[in-house]
Short mmCIF file of C-alpha atoms in Angstrom, two decimals:
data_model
loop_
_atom_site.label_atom_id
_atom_site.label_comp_id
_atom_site.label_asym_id
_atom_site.label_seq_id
_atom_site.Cartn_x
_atom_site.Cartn_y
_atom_site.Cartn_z
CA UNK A 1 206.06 142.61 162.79
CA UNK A 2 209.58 141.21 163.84
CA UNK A 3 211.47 143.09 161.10
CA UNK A 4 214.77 144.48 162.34
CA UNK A 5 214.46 148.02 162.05
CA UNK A 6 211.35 149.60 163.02
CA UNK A 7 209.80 152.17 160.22
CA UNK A 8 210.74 155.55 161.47
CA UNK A 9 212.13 158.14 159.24
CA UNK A 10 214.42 159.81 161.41
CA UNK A 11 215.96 157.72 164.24
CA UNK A 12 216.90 154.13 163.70
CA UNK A 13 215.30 152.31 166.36
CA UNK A 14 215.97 148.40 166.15
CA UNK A 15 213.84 145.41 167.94
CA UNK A 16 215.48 143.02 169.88
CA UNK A 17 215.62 139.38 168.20
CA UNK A 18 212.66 137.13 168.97
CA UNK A 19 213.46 133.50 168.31
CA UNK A 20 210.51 131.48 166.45
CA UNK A 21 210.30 129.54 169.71
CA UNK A 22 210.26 132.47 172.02
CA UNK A 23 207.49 134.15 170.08
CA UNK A 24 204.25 132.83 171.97
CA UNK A 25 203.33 134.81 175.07
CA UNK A 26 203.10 131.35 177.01
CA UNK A 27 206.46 130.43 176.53
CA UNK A 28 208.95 131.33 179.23
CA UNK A 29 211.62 133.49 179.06
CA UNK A 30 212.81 135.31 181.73
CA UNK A 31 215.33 137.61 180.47
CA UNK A 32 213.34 139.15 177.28
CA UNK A 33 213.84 142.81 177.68
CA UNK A 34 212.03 144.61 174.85
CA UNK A 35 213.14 147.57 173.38
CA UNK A 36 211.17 150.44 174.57
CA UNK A 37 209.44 153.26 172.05
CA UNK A 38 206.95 154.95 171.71
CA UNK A 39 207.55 158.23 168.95
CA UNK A 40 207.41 161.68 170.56
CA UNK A 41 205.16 162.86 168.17
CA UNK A 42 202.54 160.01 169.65
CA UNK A 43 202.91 161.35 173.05
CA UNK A 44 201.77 164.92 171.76
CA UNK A 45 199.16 164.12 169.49
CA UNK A 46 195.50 164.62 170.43
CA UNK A 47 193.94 161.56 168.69
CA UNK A 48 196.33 159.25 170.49
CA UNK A 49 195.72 157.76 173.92
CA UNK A 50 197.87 159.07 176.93
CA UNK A 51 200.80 157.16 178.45
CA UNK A 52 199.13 154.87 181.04
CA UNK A 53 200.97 156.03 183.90
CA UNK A 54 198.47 159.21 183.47
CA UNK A 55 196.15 158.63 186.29
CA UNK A 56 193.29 160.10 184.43
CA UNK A 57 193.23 157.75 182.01
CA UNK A 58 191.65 154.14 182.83
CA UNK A 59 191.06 152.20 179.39
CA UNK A 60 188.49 149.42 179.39
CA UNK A 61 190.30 146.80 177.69
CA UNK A 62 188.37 144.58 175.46
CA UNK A 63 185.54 146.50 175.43
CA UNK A 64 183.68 149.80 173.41
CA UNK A 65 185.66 152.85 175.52
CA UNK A 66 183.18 155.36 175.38
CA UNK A 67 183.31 155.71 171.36
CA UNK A 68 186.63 154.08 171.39
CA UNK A 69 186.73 150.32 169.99
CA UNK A 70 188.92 148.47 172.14
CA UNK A 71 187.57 145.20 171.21
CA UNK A 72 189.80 142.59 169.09
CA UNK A 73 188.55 141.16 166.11
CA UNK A 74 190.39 138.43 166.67
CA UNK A 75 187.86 135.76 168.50
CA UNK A 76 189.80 135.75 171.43
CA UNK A 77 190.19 138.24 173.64
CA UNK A 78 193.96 139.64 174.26
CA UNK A 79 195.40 139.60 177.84
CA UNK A 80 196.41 141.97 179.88
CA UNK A 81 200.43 141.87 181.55
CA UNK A 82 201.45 142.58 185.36
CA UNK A 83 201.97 146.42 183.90
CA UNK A 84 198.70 146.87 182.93
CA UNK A 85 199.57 146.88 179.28
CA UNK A 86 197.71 145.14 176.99
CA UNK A 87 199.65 142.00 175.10
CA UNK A 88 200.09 141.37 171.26
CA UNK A 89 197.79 138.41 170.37
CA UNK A 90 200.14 136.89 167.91
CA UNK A 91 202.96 137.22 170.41
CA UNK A 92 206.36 138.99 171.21
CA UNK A 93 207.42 141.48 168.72
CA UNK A 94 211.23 142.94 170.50
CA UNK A 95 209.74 145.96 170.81
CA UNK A 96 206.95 146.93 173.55
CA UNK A 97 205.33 150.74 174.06
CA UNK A 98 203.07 151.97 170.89
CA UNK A 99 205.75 152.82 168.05
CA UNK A 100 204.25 154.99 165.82
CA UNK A 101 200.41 153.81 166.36
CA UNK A 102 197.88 155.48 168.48
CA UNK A 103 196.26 153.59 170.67
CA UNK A 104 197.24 150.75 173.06
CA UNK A 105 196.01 147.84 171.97
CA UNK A 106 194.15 146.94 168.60
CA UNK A 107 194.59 149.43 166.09
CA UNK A 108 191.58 150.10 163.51
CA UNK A 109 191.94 149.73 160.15
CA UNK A 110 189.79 149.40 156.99
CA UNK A 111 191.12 149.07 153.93
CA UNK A 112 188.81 149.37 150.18
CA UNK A 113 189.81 147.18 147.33
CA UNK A 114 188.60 148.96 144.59
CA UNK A 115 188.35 146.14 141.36
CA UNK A 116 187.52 146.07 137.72
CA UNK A 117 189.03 143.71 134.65
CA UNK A 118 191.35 144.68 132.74
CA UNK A 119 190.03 145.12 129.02
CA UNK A 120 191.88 145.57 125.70
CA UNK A 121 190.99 147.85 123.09
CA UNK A 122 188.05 146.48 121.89
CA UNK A 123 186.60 146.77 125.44
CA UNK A 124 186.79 142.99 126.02
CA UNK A 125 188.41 141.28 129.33
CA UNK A 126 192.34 140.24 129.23
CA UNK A 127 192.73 136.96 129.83
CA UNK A 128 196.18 135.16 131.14
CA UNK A 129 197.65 132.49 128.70
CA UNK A 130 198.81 130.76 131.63
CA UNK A 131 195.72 129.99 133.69
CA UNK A 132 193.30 131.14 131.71
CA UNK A 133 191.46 133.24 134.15
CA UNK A 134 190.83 137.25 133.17
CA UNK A 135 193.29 139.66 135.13
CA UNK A 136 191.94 141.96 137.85
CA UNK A 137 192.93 145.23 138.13
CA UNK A 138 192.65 147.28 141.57
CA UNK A 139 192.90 150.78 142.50
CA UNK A 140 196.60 151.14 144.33
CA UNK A 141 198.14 153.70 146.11
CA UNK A 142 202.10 154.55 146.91
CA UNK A 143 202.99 155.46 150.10
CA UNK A 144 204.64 158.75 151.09
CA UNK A 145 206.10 157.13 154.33
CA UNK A 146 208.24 154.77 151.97
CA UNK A 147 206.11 152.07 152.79
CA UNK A 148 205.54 151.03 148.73
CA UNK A 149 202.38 150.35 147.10
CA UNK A 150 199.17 149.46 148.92
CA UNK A 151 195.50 149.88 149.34
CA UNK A 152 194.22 153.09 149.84
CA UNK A 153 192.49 152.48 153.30
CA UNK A 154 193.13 154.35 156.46
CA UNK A 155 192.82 154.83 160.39
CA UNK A 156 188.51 153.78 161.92
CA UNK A 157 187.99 157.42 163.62
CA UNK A 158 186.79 156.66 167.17
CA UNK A 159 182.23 156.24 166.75
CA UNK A 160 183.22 156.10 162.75
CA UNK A 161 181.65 153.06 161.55
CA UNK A 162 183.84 151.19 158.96
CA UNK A 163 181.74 151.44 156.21
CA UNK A 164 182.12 155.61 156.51
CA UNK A 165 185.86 154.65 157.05
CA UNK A 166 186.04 152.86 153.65
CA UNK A 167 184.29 155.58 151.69
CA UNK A 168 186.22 158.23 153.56
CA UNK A 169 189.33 156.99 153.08
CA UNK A 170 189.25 156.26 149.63
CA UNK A 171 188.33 160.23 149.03
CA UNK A 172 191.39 160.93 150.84
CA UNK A 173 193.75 158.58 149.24
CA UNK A 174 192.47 158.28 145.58
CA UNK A 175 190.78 160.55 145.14
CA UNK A 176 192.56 163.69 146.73
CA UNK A 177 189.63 165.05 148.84
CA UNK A 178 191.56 167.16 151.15
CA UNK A 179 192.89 169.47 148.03
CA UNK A 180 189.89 169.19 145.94
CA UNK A 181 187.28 172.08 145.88
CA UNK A 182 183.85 171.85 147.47
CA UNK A 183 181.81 171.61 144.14
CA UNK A 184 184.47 168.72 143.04
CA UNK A 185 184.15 166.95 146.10
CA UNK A 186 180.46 167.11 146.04
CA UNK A 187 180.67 165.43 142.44
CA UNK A 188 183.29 162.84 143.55
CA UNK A 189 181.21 162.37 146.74
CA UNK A 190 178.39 161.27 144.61
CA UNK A 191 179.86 159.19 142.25
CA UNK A 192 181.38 157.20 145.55
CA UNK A 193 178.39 156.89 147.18
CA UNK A 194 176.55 155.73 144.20
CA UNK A 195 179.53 153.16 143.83
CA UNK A 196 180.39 152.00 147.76
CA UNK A 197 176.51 152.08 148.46
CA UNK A 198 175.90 149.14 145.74
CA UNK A 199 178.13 146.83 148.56
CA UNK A 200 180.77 145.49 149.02
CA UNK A 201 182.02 141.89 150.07
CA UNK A 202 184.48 141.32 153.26
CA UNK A 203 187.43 139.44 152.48
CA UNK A 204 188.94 139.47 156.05
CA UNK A 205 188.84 140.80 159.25
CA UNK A 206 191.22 140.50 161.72
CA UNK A 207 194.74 140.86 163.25
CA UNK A 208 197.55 142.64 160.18
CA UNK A 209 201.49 141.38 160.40
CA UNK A 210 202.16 145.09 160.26
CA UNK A 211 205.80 146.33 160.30
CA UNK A 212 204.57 149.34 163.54
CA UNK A 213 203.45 146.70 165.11
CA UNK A 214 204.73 146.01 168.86
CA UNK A 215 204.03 144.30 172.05
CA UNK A 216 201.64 146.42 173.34
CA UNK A 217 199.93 148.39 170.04
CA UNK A 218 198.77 146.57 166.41
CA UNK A 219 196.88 146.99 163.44
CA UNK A 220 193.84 145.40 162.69
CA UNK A 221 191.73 145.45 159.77
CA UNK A 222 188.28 145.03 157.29
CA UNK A 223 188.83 144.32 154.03
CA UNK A 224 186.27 145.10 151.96
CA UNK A 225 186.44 144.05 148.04
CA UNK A 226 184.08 146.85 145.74
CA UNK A 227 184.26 145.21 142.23
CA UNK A 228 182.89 147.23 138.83
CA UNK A 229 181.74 144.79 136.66
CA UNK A 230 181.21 146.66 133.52
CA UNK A 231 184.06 149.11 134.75
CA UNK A 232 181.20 152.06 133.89
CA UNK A 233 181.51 153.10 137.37
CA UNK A 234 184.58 153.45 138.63
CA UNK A 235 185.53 154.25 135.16
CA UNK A 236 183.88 157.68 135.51
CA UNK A 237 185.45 158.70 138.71
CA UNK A 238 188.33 161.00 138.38
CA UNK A 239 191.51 159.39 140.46
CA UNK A 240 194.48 161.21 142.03
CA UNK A 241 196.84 160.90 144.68
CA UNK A 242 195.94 162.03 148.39
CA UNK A 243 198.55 164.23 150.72
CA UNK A 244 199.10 160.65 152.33
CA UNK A 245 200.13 158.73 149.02
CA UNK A 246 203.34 159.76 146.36
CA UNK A 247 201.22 157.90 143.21
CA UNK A 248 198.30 156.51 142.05
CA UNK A 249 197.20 153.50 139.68
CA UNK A 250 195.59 150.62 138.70
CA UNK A 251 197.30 147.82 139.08
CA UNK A 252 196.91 144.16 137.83
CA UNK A 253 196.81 141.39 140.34
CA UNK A 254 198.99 138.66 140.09
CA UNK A 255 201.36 136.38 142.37
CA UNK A 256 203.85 138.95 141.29
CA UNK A 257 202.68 141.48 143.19
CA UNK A 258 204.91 143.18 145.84
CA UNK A 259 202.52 145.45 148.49
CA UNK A 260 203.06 147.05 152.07
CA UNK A 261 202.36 144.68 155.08
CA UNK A 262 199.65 142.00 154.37
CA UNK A 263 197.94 143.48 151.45
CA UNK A 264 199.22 140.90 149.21
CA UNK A 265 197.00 138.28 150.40
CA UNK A 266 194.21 140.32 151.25
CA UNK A 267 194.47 140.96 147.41
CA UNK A 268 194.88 137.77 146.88
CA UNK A 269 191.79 136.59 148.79
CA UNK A 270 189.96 139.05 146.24
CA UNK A 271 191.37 137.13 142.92
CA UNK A 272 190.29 134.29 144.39
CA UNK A 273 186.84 135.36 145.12
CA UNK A 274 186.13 137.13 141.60
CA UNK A 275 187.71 133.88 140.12
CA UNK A 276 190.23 136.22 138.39
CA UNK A 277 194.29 135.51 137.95
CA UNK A 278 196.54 135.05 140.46
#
């Protein structure tokens, strides 16, 4: 979240330099002036919070706001400064107001890794020569913000529970739902359902080293891995792009990998617990 140039496409807005000493909250330092931003478009939009010098707005920090989650899931919980702005758990970032994110605070997130092996012609899993584990392969989006490649996963609506946000989400992204029509959405619906519904395993929860990150507003996230054994079932399910993503594939897993943000390990934590290449 300390990258130099914070990921806006129009204006170049840049983050002060936080030394690796100076990152902690409890360290001193007296003169840190952050850069200040929060995008225009934030200020306007209706599913963001206001500016907290509105006097009709009084956040409960910490805590379920009405059928906004405020509440970490990181075990401890974050701390409030002199401002009445709530603090970035993992520490300074050189850049303090919300960036491009929504909400002050933690940021909701959940994020579908959608698996299968990759199989040759003869229908039979790939193995790597090198470790001798079969290759993964999981459904991977590109970004249209520039972002690169990542998992299709998305925004928790406030009262949304995260398993609705996983399903949803990976309509959106993979599967195109906002385009499709209402008889192909019904189909693709069902075919999800049928899928999502069998469960999935968490692979992490928790705070994301996300490039909008800044001192006051970050991204958290579930992970949740949905593996097709046989492949039969994703297999059937027609995949395309969403408005939010420029491409669409399956990818293999390996330590090769370059994704957006943290997915790398969170893709890595899935390898790892289907015993597959990495």
């Amino acid at each position: 979240a300390r990258c130099t140039v914070y990921p806006l496409r129009a204006d170049q807005i840049e983050r002060i330099k936080v030394p690796d000493d100076k990152v902690e909250w409890s360290t001193e330092w007296a003169d840190y002036s952050p850069t200040e931003f929060t995008a225009p478009f934030v200020l306007k939009a209706p599913w963001a919070d206001p500016e907290l010098n509105n006097p009709e707005f009084e956040p409960k920090w910490n805590s379920l706001d009405g059928k906004v989650n405020r509440v970490s899931y990181e075990p401890k919980k974050y701390d409030i400064d002199a401002k009445g702005k709530p603090l970035n758990p993992c520490g300074r970032t050189g850049l303090c107001g919300r960036g491009i994110l929504g909400r002050w605070g933690p940021n909701h997130a959940a994020d579908p890794v959608v698996t299968r092996w990759q199989r040759d012609s003869n229908g039979d899993k790939v193995v790597n020569t090198d470790t001798g584990l079969p290759i993964l392969e999981f459904v991977c989006i590109e970004r249209g913000d520039g972002g690169g490649w990542a998992i299709p996963g998305g925004m928790v609506d406030p009262g949304e529970k995260v398993a609705v946000t996983l399903k949803r989400e990976f309509m959106e992204e993979a599967m195109d739902s906002t385009q499709a029509s209402k008889e192909e959405n019904a189909q693709n619906s069902k075919l999800v359902d049928s899928f999502f519904s069998a469960g999935g395993t968490e692979v992490y929860k928790g705070y994301v080293d996300d490039p909008r990150n800044t001192d006051n507003a970050w991204m958290e996230t579930v992970v949740m891995n949905f593996h097709d054994e046989t492949g039969n079932k994703v297999g059937n399910l027609k995949l395309k792009a969403g408005d939010d993503a420029k491409n669409l594939k399956w990818m293999a897993i390996g330590k090769s990998l370059t994704l957006y943000a943290s997915h790398k390990s969170f893709v890595e934590k899935v390898a790892k617990l289907q015993k597959a290449h990495w």
